[in-house]
CSV table of C-alpha atoms in Angstrom, one decimal:
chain,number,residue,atom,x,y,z
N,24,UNK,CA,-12.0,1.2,-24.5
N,25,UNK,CA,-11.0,4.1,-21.9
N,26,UNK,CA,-9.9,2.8,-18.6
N,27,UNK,CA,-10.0,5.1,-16.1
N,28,UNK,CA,-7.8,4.6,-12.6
N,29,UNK,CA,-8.4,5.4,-8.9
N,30,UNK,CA,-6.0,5.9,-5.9
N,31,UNK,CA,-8.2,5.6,-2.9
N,32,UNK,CA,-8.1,4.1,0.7
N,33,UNK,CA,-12.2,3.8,1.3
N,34,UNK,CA,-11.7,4.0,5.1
N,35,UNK,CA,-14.6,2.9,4.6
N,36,UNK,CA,-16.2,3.2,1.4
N,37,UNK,CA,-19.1,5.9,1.2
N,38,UNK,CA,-21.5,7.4,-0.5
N,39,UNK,CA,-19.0,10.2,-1.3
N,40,UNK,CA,-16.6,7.8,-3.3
N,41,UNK,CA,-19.6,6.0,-5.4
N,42,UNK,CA,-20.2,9.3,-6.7
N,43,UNK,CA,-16.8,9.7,-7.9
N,44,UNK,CA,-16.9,6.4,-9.3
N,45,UNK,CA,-20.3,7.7,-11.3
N,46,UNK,CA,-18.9,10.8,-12.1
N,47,UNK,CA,-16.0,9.1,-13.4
N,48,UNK,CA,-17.9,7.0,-15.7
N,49,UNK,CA,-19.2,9.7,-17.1
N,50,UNK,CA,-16.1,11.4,-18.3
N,51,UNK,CA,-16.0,8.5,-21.1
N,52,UNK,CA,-14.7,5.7,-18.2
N,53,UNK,CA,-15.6,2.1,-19.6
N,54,UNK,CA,-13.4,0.4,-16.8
N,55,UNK,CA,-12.2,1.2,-13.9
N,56,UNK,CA,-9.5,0.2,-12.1
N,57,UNK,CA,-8.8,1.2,-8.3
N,58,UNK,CA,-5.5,0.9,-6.3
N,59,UNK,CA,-6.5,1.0,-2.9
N,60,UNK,CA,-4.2,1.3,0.9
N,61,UNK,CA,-4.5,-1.8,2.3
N,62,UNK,CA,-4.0,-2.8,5.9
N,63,UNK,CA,-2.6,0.6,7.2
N,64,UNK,CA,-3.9,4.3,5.7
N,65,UNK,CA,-1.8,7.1,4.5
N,66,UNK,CA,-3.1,8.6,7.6
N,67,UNK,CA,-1.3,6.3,10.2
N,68,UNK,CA,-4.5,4.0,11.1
N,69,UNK,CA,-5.2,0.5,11.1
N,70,UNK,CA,-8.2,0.5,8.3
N,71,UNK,CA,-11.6,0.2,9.7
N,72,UNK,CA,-12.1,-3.0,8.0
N,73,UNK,CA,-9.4,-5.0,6.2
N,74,UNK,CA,-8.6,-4.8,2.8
N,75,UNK,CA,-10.9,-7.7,1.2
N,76,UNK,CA,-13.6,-6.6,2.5
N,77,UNK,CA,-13.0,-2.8,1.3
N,78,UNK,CA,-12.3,-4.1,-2.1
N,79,UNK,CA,-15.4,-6.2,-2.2
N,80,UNK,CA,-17.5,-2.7,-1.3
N,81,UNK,CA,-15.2,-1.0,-4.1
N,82,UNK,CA,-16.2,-3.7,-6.5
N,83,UNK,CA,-20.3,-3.7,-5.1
N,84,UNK,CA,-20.1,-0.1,-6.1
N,85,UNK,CA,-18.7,0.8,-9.2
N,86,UNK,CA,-15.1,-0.5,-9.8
N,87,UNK,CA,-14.1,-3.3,-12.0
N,88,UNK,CA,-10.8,-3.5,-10.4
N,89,UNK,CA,-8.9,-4.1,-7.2
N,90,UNK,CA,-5.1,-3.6,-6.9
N,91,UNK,CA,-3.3,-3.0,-3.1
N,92,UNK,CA,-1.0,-0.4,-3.3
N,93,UNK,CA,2.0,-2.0,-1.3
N,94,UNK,CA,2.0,-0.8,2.8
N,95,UNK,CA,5.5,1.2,2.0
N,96,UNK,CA,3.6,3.8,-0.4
N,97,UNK,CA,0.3,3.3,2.2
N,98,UNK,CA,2.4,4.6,4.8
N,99,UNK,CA,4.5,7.0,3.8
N,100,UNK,CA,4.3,10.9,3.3
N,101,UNK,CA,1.8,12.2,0.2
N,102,UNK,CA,4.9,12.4,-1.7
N,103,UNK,CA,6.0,8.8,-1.8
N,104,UNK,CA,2.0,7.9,-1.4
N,105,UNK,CA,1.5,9.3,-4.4
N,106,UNK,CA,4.3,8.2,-7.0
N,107,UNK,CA,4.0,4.6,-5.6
N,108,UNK,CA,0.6,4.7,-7.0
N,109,UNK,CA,1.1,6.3,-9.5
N,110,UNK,CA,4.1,4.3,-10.9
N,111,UNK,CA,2.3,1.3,-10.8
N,112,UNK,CA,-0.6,2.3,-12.5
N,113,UNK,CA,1.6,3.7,-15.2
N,114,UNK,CA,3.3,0.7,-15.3
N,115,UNK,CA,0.1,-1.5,-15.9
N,116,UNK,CA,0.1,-0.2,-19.4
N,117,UNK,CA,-2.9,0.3,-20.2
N,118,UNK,CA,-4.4,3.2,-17.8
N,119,UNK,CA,-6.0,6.1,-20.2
N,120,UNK,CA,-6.6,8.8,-17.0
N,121,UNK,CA,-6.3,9.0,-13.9
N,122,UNK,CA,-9.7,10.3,-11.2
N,123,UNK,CA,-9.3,12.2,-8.2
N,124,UNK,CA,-11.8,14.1,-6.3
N,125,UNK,CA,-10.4,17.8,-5.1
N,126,UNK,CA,-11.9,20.7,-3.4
N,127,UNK,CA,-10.5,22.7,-6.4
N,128,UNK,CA,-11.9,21.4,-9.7
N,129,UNK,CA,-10.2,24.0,-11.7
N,130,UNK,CA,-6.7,22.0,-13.1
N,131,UNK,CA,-5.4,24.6,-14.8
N,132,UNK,CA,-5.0,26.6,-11.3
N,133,UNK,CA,-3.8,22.8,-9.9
N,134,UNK,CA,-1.5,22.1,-12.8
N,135,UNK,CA,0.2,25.1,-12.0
N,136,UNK,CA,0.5,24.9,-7.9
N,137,UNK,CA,1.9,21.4,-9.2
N,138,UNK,CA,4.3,23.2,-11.3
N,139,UNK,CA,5.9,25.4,-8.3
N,140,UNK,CA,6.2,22.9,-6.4
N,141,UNK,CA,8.0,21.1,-8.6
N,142,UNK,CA,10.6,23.8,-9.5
N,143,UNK,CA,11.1,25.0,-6.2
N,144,UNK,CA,12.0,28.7,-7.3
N,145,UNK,CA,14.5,30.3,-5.2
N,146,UNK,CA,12.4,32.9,-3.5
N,147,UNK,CA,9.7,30.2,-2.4
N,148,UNK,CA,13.1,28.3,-0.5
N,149,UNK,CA,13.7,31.4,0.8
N,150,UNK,CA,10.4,31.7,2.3
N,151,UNK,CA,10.2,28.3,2.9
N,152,UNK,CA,12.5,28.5,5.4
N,153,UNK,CA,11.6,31.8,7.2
N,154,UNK,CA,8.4,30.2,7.8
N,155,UNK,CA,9.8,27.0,8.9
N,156,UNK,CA,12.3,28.8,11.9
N,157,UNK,CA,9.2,30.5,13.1
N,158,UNK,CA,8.0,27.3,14.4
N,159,UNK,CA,5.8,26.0,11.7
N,160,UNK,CA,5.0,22.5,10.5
N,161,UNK,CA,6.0,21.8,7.3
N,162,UNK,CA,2.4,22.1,5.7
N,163,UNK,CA,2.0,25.4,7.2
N,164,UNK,CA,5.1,27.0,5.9
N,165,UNK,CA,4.8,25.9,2.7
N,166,UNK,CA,1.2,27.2,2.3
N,167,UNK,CA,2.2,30.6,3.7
N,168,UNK,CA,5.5,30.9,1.7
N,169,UNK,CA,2.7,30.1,-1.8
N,170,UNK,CA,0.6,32.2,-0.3
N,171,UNK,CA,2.8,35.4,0.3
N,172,UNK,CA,4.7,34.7,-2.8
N,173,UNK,CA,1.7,33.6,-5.7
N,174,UNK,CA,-1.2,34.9,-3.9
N,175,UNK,CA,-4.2,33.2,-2.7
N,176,UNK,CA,-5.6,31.4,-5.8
N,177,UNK,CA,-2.5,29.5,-6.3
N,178,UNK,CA,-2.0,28.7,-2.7
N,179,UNK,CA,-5.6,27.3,-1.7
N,180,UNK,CA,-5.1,24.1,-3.0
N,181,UNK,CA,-2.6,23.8,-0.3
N,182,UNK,CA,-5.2,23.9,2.5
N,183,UNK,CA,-7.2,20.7,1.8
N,184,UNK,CA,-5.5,17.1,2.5
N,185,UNK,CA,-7.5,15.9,-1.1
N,186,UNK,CA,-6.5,18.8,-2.8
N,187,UNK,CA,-2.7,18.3,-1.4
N,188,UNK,CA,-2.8,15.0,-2.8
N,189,UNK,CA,-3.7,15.8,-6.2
N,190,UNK,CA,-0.7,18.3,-6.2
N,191,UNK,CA,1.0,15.1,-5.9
N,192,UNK,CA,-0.8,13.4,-8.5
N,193,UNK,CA,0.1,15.8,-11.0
N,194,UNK,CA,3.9,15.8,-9.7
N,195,UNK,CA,4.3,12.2,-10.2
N,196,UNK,CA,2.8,12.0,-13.5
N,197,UNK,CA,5.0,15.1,-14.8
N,198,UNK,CA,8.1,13.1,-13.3
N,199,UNK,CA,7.9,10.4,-14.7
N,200,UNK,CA,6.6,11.6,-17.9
N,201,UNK,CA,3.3,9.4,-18.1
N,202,UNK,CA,0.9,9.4,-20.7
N,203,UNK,CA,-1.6,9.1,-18.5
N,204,UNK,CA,-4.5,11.9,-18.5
N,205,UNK,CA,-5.1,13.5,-15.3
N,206,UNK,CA,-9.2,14.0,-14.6
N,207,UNK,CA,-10.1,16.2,-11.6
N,208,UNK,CA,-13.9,16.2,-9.8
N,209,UNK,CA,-15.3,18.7,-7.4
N,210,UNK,CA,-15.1,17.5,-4.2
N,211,UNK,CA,-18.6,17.4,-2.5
N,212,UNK,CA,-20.3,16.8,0.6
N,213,UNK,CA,-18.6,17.5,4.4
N,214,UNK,CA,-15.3,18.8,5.4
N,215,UNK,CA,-12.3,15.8,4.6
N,216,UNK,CA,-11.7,15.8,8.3
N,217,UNK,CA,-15.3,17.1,9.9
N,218,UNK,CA,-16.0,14.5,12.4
N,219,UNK,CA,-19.9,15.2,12.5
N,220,UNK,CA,-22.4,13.4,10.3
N,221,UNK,CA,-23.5,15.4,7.5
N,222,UNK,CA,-26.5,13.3,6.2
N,223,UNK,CA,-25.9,11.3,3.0
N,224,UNK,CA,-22.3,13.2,1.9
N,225,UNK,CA,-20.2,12.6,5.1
N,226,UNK,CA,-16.7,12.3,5.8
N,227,UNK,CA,-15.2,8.9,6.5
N,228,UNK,CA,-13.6,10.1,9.5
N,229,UNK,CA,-17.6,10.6,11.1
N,230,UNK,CA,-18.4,7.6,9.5
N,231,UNK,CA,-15.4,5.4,11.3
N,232,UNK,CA,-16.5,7.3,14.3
N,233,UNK,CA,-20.3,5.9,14.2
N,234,UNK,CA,-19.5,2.5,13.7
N,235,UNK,CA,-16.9,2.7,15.8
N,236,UNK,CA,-19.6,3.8,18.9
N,237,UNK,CA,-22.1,1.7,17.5
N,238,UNK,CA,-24.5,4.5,15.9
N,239,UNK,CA,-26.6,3.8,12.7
N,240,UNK,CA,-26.0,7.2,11.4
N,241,UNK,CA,-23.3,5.5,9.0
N,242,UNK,CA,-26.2,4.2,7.2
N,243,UNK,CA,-27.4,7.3,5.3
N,244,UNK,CA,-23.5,7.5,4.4
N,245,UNK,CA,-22.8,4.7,2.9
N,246,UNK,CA,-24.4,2.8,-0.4
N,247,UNK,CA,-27.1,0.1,0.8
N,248,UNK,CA,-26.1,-2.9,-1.3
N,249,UNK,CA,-23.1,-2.8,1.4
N,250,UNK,CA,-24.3,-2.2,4.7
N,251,UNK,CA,-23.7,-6.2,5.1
N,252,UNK,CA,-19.9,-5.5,5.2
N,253,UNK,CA,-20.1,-3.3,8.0
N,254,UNK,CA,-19.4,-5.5,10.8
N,255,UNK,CA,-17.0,-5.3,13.7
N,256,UNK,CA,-15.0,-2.4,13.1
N,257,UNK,CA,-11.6,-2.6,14.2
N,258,UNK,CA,-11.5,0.2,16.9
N,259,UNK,CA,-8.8,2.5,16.7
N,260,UNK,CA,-7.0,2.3,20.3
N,261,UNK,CA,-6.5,-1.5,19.3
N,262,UNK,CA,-3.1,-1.1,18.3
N,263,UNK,CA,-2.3,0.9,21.9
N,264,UNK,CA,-0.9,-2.1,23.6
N,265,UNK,CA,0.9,-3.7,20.5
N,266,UNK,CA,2.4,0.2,20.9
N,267,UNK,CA,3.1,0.3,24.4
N,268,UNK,CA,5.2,-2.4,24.4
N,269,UNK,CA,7.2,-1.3,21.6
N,270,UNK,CA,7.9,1.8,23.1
N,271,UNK,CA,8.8,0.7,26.5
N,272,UNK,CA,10.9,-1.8,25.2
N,273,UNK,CA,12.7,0.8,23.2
N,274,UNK,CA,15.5,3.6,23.7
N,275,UNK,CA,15.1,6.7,22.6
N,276,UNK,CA,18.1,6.5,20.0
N,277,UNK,CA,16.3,3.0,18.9
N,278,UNK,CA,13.2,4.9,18.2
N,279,UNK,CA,14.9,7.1,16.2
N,280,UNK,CA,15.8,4.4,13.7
N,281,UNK,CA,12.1,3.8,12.7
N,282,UNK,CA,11.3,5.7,9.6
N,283,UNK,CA,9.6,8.8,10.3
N,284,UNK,CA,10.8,9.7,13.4
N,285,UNK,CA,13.5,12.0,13.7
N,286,UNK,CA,14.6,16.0,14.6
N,287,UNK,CA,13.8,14.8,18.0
N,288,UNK,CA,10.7,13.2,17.9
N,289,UNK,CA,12.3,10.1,19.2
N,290,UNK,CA,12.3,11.7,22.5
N,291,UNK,CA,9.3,12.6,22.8
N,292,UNK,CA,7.9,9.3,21.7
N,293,UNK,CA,10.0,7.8,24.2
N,294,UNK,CA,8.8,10.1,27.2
N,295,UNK,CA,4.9,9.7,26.2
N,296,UNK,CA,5.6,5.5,26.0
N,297,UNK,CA,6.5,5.5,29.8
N,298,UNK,CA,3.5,7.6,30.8
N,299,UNK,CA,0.5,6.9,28.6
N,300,UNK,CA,-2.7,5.0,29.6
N,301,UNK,CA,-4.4,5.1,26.3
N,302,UNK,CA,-4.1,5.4,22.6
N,303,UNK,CA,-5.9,9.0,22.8
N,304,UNK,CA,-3.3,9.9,25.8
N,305,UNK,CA,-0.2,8.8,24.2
N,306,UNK,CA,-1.1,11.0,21.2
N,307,UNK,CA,-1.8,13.8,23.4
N,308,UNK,CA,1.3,13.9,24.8
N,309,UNK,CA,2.8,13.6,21.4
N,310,UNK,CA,1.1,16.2,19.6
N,311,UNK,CA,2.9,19.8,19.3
N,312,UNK,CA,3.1,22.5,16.6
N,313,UNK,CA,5.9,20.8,15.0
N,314,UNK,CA,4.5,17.3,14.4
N,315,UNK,CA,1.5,17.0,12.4
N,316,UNK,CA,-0.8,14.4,14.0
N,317,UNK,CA,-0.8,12.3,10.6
N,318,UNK,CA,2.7,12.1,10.7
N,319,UNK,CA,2.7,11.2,14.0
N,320,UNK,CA,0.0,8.2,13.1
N,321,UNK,CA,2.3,7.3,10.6
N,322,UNK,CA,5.6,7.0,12.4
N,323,UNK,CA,3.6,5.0,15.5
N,324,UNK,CA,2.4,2.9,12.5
N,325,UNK,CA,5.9,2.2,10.9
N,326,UNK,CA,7.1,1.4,14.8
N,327,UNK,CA,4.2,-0.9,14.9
N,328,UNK,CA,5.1,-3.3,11.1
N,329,UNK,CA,9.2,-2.4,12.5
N,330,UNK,CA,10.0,-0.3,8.8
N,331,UNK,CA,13.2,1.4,9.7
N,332,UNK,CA,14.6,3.8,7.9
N,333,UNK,CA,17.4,1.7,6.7
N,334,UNK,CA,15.6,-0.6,5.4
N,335,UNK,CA,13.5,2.6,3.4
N,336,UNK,CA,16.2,2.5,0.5
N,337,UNK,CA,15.8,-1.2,0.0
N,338,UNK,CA,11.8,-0.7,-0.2
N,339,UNK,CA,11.9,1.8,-2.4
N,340,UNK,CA,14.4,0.2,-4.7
N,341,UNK,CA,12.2,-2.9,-4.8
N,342,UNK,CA,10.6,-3.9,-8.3
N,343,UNK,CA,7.4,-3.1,-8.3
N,344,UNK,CA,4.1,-5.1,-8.9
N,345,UNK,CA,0.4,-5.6,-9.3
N,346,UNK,CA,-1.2,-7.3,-6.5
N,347,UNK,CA,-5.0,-7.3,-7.7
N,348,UNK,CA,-7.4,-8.4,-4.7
N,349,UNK,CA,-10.4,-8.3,-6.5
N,350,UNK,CA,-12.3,-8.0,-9.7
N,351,UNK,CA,-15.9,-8.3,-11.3
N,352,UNK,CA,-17.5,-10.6,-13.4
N,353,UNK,CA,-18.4,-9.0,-15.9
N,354,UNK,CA,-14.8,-7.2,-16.1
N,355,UNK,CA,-12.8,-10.7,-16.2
N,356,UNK,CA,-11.2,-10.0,-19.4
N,357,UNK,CA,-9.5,-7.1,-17.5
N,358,UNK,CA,-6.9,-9.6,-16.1
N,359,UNK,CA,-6.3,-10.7,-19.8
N,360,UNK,CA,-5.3,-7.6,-20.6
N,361,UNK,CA,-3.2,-6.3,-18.0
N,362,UNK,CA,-1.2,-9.6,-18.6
N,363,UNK,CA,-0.3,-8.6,-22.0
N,364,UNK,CA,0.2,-5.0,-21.4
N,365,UNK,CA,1.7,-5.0,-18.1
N,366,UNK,CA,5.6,-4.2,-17.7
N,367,UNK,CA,4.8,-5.6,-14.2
N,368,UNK,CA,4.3,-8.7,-12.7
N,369,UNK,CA,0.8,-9.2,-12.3
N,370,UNK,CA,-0.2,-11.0,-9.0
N,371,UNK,CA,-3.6,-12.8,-8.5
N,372,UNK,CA,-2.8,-16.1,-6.6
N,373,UNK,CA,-0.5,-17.4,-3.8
N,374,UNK,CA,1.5,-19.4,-6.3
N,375,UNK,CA,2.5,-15.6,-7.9
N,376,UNK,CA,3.7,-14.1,-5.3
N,377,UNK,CA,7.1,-13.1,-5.4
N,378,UNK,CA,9.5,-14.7,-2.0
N,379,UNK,CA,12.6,-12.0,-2.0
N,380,UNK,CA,10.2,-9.1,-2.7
N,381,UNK,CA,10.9,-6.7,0.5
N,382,UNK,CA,8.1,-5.0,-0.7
N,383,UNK,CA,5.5,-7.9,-0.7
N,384,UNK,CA,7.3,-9.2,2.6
N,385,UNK,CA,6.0,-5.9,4.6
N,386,UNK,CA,2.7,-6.5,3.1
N,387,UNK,CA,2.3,-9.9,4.2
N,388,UNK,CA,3.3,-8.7,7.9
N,389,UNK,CA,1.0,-5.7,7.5
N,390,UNK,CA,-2.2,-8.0,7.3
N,391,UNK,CA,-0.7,-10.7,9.7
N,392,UNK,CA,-0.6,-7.1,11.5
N,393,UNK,CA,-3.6,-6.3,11.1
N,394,UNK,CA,-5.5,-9.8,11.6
N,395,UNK,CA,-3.4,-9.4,15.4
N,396,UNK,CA,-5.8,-6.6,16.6
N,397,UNK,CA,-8.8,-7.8,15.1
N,398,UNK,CA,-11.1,-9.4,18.2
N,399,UNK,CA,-10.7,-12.3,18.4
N,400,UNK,CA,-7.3,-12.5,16.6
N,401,UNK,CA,-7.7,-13.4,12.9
N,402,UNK,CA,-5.1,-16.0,11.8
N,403,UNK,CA,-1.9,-15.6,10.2
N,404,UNK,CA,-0.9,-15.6,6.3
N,405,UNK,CA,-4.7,-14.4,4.9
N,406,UNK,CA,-3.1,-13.0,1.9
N,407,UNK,CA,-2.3,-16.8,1.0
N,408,UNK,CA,-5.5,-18.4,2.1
N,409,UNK,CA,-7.7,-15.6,0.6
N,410,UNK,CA,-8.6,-16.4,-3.1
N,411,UNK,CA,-9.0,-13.5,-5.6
N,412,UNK,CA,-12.5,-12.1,-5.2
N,413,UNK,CA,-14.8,-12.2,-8.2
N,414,UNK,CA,-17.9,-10.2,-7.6
């Protein structure tokens, strides 16, 4: 049996990922198994919809597997996104490859943009850093300093956000020396971040938009045998005021103890706080050259759960686990399995869930979180009251 694993977010799900699903069944898949962002998004959002009901669309559509990557790795940079994901699905023991969609389906030419990047010659520092002085994000300069050094095939996978990401696939597995097969599909449909509908292929970020302003376009994105989950989406200026009062009860040197922000940003986080009247200003005021908006989501989002970057080493030092959310019928024996393979704990009840995990901790507040901005409030401790779902 060949079981196949995802890293995804479905923010929301769409047509786009149930054809990666399909195409991943037919590179040999007989099972397989998604670990999916929960609350919070590698992008710095609060998640459309919450987690149980994006794994119950995963599950509608083509997985046989639910696990919730831990909020630590959903918020962090592609780096850390990446290896948290990937670590635990190495660790489950029994993953054959691991699916990702890219703009580039050629691995070869990915494989060896992965391979730079993980030596980080000399010259490409060099560059690096020229790059870097003249006022460029750190994206930016790397992609120049690739392109100037290795030419423009071996740099282009640096311009997409899913192609970036499976740079950091490939890193993680090389790292930690995994046995698990890398698979790479094309990529179709609209631009990752095109904020138009595109008919039956469009990005999530248009999608989120529709719903959001309560259009029906969304429905030619997303798979019909779903459209019942798409109820109340949690707007994204709800976590403005929950912001606001952060940052005004803050100091700038304060602010600069939450992870993420730092090399000044704290004062500029600090300055937009006082002045700000909406989610879409405070950004604005935020937003320069230096900061990529993402990571800009990302650190408001880490102010927001209160991860600091003290308490970053004891996170990532945490043992690591399998929280599965959901799974399908007909794949029960799945769980079966994983038990015996697994050189994790496996965690698919309230009664599993380890106490002293600072890891598991941060989830619990990121759906308490979460279940805060939802309208009206949701209550507290879901992830205890909220049985595994069996589709």
């Amino acid at each position: 049996m060949k079981i196949s694993a995802v890293i995804a977010e479905y923010n929301p799900f769409h047509q786009g990922h149930a054809l990666h699903l399909a195409r991943t069944r037919e590179l040999g898949a007989d099972k397989i198994i998604v670990i999916m962002s929960g609350s919070f998004t590698q992008r710095g959002e609060a998640a459309v919809f919450d987690k149980f009901t994006r794994a119950a669309c995963a599950l509608t559509c083509g997985a046989d597997l639910v696990l919730e990557l831990p909020a630590f790795f959903a918020l962090s940079p592609a780096q850390r996104f990446a290896e948290g994901a990937v670590r635990i699905l190495d660790s489950l023991g029994c993953i054959d490859s691991l699916s990702f969609g890219s703009e580039i389906a050629a691995l070869p030419t990915l494989l060896k943009t992965a391979e730079l990047l993980s030596q980080e010659p000399e010259a490409y520092r060099t560059c690096l850093r020229s790059h870097l002085a003249a006022g460029n994000s750190f994206p930016a300069a790397r992609q120049k300093a690739f392109s100037q050094l290795y030419g423009e095939e071996i740099a282009a996978p640096l311009r997409s956000p899913n192609c970036i990401l499976a740079l950091e696939y490939l890193q993680a597995l090389s790292r930690i020396s995994s046995q698990i097969q890398p698979e790479v599909i094309l990529r179709e449909g609209g631009a990752y971040l095109d904020s138009k509908m595109q008919g039956a292929l469009s990005s999530a970020l248009a999608i989120r938009s529709d719903l959001r302003s309560g259009g029906q376009a969304w429905r030619r994105s997303v798979p019909p045998a779903i459209f019942d989950f798409y109820r109340s989406p949690l707007p994204e200026h709800s976590v403005f005021p929950h912001l606001l009062y952060q940052l005004r009860r803050a100091s700038a040197e304060s602010l600069g103890q939450i992870s993420g922000i730092q090399e000044g940003l704290e004062h500029k986080l600090w300055q937009a706080g006082q002045a700000a009247e909406s989610y879409e200003d405070l950004l604005a005021r935020i937003k320069s050259k230096r900061y990529p908006m993402a990571r800009i989501k990302r650190a408001l989002c880490c102010l927001l759960l209160g991860i600091t970057r003290q308490a970053e080493q004891s996170l990532s030092q945490a043992p690591l686990y399998a929280r599965v959310l959901g799974v399908k019928k007909e794949s029960i024996e799945l769980l079966s399995l994983l038990s015996k393979t697994s050189r994790i704990p496996l965690l698919c009840s309230a009664k599993d869930f380890p106490s002293q995990n600072p890891l598991f901790a941060l989830d619990i507040w990121a759906t308490d979180c979460y279940s805060a901005l939802q309208a009206p409030p949701a209550p507290a401790g879901r992830d205890y009251i909220q049985g595994l779902l069996i589709l």
